[in-house]
Short mmCIF file of C-alpha atoms in Angstrom, two decimals:
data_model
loop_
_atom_site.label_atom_id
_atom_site.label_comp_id
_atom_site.label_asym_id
_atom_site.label_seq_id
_atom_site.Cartn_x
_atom_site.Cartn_y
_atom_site.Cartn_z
CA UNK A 1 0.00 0.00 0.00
CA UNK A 2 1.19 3.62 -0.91
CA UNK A 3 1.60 6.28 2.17
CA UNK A 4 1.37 9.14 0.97
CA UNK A 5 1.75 12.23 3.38
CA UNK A 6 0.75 16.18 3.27
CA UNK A 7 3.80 18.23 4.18
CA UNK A 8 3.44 21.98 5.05
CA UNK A 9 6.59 24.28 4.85
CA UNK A 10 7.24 27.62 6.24
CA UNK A 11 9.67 28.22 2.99
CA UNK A 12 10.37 26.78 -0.31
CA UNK A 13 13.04 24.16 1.44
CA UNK A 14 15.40 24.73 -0.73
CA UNK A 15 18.33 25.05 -1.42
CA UNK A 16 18.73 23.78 2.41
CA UNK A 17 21.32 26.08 3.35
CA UNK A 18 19.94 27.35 6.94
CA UNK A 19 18.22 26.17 9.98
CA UNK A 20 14.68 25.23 9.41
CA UNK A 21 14.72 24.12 5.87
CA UNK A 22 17.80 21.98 5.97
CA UNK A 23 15.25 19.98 8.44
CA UNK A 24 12.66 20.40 6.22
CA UNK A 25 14.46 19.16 2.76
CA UNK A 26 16.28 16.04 4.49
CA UNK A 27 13.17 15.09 6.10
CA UNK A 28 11.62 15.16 2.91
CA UNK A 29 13.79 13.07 1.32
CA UNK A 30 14.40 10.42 3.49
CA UNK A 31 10.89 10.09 3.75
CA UNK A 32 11.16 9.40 0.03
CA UNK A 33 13.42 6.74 0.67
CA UNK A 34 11.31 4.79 2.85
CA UNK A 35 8.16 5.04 0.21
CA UNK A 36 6.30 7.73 0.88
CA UNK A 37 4.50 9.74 -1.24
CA UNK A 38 4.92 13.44 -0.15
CA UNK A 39 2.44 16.21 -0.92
CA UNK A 40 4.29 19.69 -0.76
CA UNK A 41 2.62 23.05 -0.14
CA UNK A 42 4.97 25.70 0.43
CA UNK A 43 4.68 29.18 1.61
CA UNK A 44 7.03 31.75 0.04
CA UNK A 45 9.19 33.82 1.44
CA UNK A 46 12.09 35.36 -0.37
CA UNK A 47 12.88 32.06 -2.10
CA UNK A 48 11.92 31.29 -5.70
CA UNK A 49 9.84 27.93 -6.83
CA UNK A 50 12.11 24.78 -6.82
CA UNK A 51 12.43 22.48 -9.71
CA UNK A 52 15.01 19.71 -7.40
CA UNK A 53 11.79 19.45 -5.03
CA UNK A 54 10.54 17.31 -7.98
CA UNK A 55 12.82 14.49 -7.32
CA UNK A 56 11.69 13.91 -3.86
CA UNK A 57 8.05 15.07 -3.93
CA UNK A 58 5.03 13.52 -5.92
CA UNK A 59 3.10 16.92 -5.94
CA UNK A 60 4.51 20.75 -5.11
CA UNK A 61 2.25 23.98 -4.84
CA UNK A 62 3.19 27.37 -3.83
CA UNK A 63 1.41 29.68 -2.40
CA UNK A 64 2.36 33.65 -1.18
CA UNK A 65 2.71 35.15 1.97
CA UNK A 66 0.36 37.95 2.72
CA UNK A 67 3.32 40.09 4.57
CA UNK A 68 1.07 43.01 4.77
CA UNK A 69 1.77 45.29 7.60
CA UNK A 70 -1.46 45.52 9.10
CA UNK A 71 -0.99 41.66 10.08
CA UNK A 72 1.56 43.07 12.39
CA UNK A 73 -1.69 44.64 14.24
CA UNK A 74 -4.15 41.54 14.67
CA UNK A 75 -4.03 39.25 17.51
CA UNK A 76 -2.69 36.16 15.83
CA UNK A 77 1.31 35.93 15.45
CA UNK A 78 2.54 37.58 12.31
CA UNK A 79 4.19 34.48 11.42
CA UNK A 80 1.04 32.63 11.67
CA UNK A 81 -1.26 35.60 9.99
CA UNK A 82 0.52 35.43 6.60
CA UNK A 83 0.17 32.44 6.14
CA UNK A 84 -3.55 31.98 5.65
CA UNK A 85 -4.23 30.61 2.17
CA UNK A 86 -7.60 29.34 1.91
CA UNK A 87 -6.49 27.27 -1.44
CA UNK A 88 -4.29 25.75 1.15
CA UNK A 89 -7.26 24.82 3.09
CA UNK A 90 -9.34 23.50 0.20
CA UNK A 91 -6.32 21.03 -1.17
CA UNK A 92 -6.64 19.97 2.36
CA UNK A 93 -9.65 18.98 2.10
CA UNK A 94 -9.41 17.06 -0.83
CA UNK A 95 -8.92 14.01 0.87
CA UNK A 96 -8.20 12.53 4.17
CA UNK A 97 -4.45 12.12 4.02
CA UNK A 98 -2.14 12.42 7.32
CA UNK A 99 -0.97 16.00 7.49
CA UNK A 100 2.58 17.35 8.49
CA UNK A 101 2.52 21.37 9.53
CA UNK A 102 6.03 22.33 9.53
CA UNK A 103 6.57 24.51 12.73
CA UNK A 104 3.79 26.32 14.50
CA UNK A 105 3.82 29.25 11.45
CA UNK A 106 2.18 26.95 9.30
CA UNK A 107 -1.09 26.57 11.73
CA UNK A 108 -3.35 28.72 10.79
CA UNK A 109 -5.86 25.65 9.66
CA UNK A 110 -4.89 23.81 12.15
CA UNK A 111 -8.39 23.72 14.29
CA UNK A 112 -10.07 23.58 11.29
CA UNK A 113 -8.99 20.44 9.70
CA UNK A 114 -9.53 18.68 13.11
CA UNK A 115 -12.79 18.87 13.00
CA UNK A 116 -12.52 16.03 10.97
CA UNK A 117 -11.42 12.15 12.37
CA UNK A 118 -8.01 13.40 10.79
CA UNK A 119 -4.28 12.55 11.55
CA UNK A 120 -2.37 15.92 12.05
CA UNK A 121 1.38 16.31 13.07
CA UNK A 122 3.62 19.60 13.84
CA UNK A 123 7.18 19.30 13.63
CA UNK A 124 7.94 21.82 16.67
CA UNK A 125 11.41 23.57 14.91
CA UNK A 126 11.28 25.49 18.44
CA UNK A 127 9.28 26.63 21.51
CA UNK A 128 8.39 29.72 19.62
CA UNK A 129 7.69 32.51 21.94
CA UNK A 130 10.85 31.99 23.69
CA UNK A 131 13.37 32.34 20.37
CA UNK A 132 11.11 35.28 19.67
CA UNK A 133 12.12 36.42 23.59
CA UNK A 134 15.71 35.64 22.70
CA UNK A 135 15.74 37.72 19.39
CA UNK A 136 14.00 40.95 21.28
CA UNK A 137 17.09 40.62 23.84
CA UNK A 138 19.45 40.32 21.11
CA UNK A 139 18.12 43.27 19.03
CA UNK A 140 19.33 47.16 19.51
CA UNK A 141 16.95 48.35 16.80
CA UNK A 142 13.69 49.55 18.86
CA UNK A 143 11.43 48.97 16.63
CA UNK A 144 12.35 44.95 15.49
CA UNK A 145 12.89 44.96 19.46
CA UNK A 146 9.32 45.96 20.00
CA UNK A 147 7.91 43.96 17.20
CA UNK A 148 9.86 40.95 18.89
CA UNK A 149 8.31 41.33 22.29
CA UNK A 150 4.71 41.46 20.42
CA UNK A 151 5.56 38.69 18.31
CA UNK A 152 6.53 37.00 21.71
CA UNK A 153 3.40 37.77 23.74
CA UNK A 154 1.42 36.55 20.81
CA UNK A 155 3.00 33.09 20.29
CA UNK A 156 2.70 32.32 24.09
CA UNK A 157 -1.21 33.03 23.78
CA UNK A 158 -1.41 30.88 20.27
CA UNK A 159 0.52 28.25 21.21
CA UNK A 160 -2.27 26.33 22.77
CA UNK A 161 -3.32 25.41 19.19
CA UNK A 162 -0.91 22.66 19.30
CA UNK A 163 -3.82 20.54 21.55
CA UNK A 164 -5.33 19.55 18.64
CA UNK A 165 -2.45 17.86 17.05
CA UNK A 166 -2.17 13.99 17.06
CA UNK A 167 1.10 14.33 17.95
CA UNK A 168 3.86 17.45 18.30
CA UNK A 169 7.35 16.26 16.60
CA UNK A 170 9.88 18.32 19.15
CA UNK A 171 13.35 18.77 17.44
CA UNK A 172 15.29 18.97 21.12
CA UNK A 173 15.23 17.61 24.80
CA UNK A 174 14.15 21.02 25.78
CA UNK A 175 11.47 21.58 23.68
CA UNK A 176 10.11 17.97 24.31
CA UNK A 177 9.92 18.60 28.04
CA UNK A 178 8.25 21.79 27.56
CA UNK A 179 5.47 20.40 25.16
CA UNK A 180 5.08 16.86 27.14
CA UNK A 181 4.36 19.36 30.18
CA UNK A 182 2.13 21.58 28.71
CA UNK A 183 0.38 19.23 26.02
CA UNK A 184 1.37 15.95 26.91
CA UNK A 185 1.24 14.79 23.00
CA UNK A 186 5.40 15.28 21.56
CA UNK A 187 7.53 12.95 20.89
CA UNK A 188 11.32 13.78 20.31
CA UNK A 189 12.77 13.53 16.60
CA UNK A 190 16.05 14.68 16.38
CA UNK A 191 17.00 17.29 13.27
CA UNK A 192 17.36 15.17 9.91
CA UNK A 193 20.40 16.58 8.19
CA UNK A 194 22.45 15.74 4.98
CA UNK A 195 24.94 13.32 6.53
CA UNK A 196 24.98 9.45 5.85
CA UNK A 197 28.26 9.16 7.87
CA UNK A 198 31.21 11.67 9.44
CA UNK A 199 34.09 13.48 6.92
CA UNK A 200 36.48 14.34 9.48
CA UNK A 201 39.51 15.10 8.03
CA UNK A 202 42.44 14.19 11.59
CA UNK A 203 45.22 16.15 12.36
CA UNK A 204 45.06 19.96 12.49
CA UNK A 205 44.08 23.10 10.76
CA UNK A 206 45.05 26.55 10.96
CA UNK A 207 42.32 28.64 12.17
CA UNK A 208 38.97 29.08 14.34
CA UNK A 209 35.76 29.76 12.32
CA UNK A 210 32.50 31.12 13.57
CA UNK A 211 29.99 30.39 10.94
CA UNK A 212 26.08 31.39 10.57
CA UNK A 213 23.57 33.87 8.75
CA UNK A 214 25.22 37.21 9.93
CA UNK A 215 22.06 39.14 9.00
CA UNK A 216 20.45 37.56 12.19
CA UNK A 217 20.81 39.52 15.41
CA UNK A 218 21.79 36.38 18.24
CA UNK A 219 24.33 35.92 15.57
CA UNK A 220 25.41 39.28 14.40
CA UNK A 221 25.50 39.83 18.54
CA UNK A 222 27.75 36.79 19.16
CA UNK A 223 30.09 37.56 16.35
CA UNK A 224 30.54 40.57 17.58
CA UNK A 225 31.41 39.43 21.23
CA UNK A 226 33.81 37.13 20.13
CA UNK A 227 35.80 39.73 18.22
CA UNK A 228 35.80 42.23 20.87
CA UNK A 229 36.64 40.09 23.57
CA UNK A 230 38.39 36.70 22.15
CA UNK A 231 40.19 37.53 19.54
CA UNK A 232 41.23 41.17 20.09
CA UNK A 233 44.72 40.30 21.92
CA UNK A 234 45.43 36.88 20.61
CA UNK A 235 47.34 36.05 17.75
CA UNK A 236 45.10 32.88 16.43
CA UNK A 237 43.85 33.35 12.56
CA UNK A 238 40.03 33.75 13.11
CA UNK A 239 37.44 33.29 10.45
CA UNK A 240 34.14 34.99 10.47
CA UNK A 241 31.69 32.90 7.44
CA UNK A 242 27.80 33.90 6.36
CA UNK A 243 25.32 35.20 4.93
CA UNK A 244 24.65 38.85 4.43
CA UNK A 245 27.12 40.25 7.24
CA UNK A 246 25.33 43.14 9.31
CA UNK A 247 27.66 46.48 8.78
CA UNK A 248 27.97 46.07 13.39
CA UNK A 249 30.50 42.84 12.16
CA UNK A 250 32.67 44.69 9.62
CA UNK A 251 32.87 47.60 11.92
CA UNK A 252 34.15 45.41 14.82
CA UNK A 253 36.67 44.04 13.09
CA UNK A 254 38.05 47.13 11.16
CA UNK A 255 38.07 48.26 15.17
CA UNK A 256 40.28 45.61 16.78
CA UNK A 257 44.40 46.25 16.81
CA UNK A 258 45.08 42.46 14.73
CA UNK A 259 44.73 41.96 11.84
CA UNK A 260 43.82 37.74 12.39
CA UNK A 261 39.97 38.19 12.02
CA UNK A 262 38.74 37.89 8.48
CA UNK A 263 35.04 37.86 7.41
CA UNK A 264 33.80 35.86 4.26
CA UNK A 265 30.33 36.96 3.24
CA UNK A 266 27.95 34.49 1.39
CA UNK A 267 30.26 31.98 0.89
CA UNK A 268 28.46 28.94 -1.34
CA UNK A 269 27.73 25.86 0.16
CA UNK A 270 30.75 23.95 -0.97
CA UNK A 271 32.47 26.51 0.17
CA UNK A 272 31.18 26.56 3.90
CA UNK A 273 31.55 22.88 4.29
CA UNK A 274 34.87 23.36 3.11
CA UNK A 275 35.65 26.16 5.94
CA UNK A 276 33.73 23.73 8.53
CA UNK A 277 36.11 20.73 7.33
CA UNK A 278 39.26 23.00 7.08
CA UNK A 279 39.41 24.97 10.50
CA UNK A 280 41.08 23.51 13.50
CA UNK A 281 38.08 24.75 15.59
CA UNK A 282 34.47 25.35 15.25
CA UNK A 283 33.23 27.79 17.75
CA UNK A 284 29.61 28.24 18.21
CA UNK A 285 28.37 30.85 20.78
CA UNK A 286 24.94 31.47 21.33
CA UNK A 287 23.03 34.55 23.63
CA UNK A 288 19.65 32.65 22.88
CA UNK A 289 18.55 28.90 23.94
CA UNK A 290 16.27 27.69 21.67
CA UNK A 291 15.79 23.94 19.72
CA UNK A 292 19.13 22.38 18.59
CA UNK A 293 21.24 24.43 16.15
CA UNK A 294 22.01 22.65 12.92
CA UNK A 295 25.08 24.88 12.50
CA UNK A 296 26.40 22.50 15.61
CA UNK A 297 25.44 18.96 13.81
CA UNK A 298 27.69 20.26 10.72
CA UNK A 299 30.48 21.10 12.78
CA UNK A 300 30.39 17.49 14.45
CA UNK A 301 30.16 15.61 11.57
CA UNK A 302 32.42 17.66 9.52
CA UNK A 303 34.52 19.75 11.56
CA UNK A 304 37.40 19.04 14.47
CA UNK A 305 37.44 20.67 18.20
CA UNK A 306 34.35 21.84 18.82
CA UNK A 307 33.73 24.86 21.50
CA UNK A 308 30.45 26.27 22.75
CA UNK A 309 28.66 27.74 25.06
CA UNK A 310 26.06 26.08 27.33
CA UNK A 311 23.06 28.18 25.47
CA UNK A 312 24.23 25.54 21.80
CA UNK A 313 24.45 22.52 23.96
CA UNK A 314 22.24 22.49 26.69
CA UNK A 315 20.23 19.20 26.49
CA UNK A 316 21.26 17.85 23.01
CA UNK A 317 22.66 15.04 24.30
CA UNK A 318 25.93 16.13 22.74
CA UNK A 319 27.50 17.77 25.64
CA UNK A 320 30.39 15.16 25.66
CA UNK A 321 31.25 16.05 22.22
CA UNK A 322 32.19 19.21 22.75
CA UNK A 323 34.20 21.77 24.97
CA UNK A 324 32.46 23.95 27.00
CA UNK A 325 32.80 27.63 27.87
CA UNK A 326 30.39 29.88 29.27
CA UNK A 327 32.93 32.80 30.43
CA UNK A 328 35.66 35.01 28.22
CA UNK A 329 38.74 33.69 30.39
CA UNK A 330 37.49 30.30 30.08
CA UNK A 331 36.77 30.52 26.14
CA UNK A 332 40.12 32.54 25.55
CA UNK A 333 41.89 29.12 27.65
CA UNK A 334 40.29 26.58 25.48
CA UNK A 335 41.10 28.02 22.29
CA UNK A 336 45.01 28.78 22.95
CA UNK A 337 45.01 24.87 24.53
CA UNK A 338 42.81 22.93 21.61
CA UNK A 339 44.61 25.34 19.12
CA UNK A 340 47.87 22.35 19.31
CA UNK A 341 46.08 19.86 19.57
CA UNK A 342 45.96 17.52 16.82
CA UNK A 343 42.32 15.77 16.24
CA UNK A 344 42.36 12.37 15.71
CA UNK A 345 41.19 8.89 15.21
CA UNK A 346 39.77 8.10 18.21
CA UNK A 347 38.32 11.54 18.99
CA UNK A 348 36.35 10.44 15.23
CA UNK A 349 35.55 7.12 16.29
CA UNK A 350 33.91 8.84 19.73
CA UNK A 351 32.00 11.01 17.91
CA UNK A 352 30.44 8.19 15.30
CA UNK A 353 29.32 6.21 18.14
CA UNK A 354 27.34 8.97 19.58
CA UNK A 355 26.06 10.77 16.55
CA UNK A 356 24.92 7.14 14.91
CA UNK A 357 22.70 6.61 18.21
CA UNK A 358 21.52 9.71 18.56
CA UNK A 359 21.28 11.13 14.47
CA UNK A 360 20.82 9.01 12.47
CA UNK A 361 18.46 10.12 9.76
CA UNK A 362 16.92 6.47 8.09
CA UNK A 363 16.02 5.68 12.00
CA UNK A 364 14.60 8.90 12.20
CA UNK A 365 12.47 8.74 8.96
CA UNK A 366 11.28 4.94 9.95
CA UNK A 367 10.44 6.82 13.17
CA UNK A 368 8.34 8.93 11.34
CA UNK A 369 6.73 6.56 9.30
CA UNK A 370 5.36 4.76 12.35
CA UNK A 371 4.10 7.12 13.83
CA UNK A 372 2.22 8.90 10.64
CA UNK A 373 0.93 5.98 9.75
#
């Protein structure tokens, strides 16, 4: 018998080249894999329709986001508001298909297709009103920061919709606990990402790299801290890699006395891998705890040392793959000590036995599969 599934994205998921979508696209596809038929609707949003969607997808529509600014006003969370198509709703409707809502944007019909005996999922890509908390702390422009603490308030209110889900698909510990409290209906699937196995290359490489889309303030604030107070009086080569670098990051580094920090903006994907695989460090700092960051899942199956804080780590279930540091003199430490030391074949062999058990994307998809269906 052919399963065939309804999937509901946020964004066109591809190319999967940050957070959300990367989960979105490999889920996708190893779905495909396993023999299910996958129905597509996608929401755009600053990404153009996607002819390599075909390959893993039986059907695809598109449909726009109503970004008007008078959804900023109305009770429901802008994220949620514009994305209201009611030719969503009617190729719903069509049949009685499981349905997939990718993240709590993607709602809007939720309640209304559940008035029907209907199987309904939401892959939970974070506990929303808290990364929206996070990204109002993070942001010096008033008027994002005041849109952020709306955007906030609303999700906290709205996120009671997720009752009427068959089941919430939490991407993180943390997230699980909080929906299991509150809902008592999530079950924990780890991010699906592109990697069948680890490409560590051993030995050593010659420089640290921070890497994430530098147009996002947690980021654009982290980068900056690590500039102004890591790399300002220590003579390690320090790579800065994104997309669309916020002017606050070139400024900081025209600022500081060395010249060992170097920022490469929009780098392709090849290319980023090839900075994760390269550098002799991957150091991911974080001012916001929210889901499980991607960016850390490339850097452990492609990348060396890796050092974060405890807002990246915190209840992945990765801790012991990593180095921790939470305060400058402790981060300044760890990089001048892990900076000569060689990574090697058992420090990959550790880290294959705990990403396998933890990651690994068929198990995940079969996981899936059981539960859908």
């Amino acid at each position: 018998m052919i399963k065939s599934l309804h999937i509901v994205s946020f964004n066109v998921p591809y190319p999967p080249d940050y957070g959300g979508v990367i989960d979105v696209f490999y889920k996708i596809k190893a779905l495909k894999e396993c023999g299910v038929n996958v129905i597509l609707h996608c929401y755009k949003y600053g990404r153009k329709d996607a002819l390599e969607l075909k390959n893993i997808c039986s059907e695809i529509y598109y449909y726009k986001r109503k970004k008007l600014a008078s959804s900023a006003l109305k009770k429901l969370p802008f994220i949620v508001a514009t994305r209201n198509s009611e030719l969503l709703l009617k190729r719903l409707q069509n049949d009685n298909l499981p349905i997939l809502f990718e993240g709590l944007h993607t709602t809007f019909w939720l309640k209304e297709l559940c008035k029907t005996n209907r199987k309904i999922f939401v892959r939970a890509h974070n506990v929303e009103h808290q990364y929206y908390r996070g990204l109002a702390k993070a942001e010096s422009n008033v008027f994002k920061k005041m849109f952020f603490k709306s955007e906030s308030r609303k999700l906290y209110k709205y996120e009671s919709t997720l009752r009427n889900a068959s089941k919430i698909f939490s991407i993180s510990q943390n997230d699980n606990q909080h929906f299991n409290l509150k809902y008592g209906n999530s079950i924990l699937i780890s991010a699906f990402h592109p990697y069948q196995k680890l490409d560590i290359k051993e030995g050593r490489g010659d420089y640290v790299l921070f890497h994430g889309d530098l147009s996002v303030s947690d980021n654009i604030k982290s980068a900056v801290f690590l500039i102004e107070n890591i790399f300002n009086n220590i003579n390690i080569p320090f790579i800065i890699a994104g997309k669309n670098p916020d002017i606050k990051i070139v400024k900081a580094i025209k600022c500081i006395k060395n010249n060992n920090v170097q920022l490469i903006s929009n780098p392709v994907h090849n290319k980023m891998n090839e900075l994760i695989s390269n550098a002799h460090i991957n150091l991911l700092y974080s001012f916001q705890s929210s889901g499980i960051k991607l960016k850390l899942i490339n850097s452990l199956y492609c990348g060396r040392h890796c050092i974060v804080n405890n807002n990246i780590i915190e209840n992945t279930g990765l801790k012991e793959l990593c180095y921790i540091s939470n305060n400058v003199e402790n981060l300044k430490k760890q990089v001048l000590n892990l900076f000569n030391i060689s990574f090697n074949n058992n420090d990959i062999a550790h880290r294959k036995a705990i990403l396998s058990d933890k990651f690994d994307v068929k198990a995940n998809a079969l996981k899936l599969c059981d539960l859908i269906f």
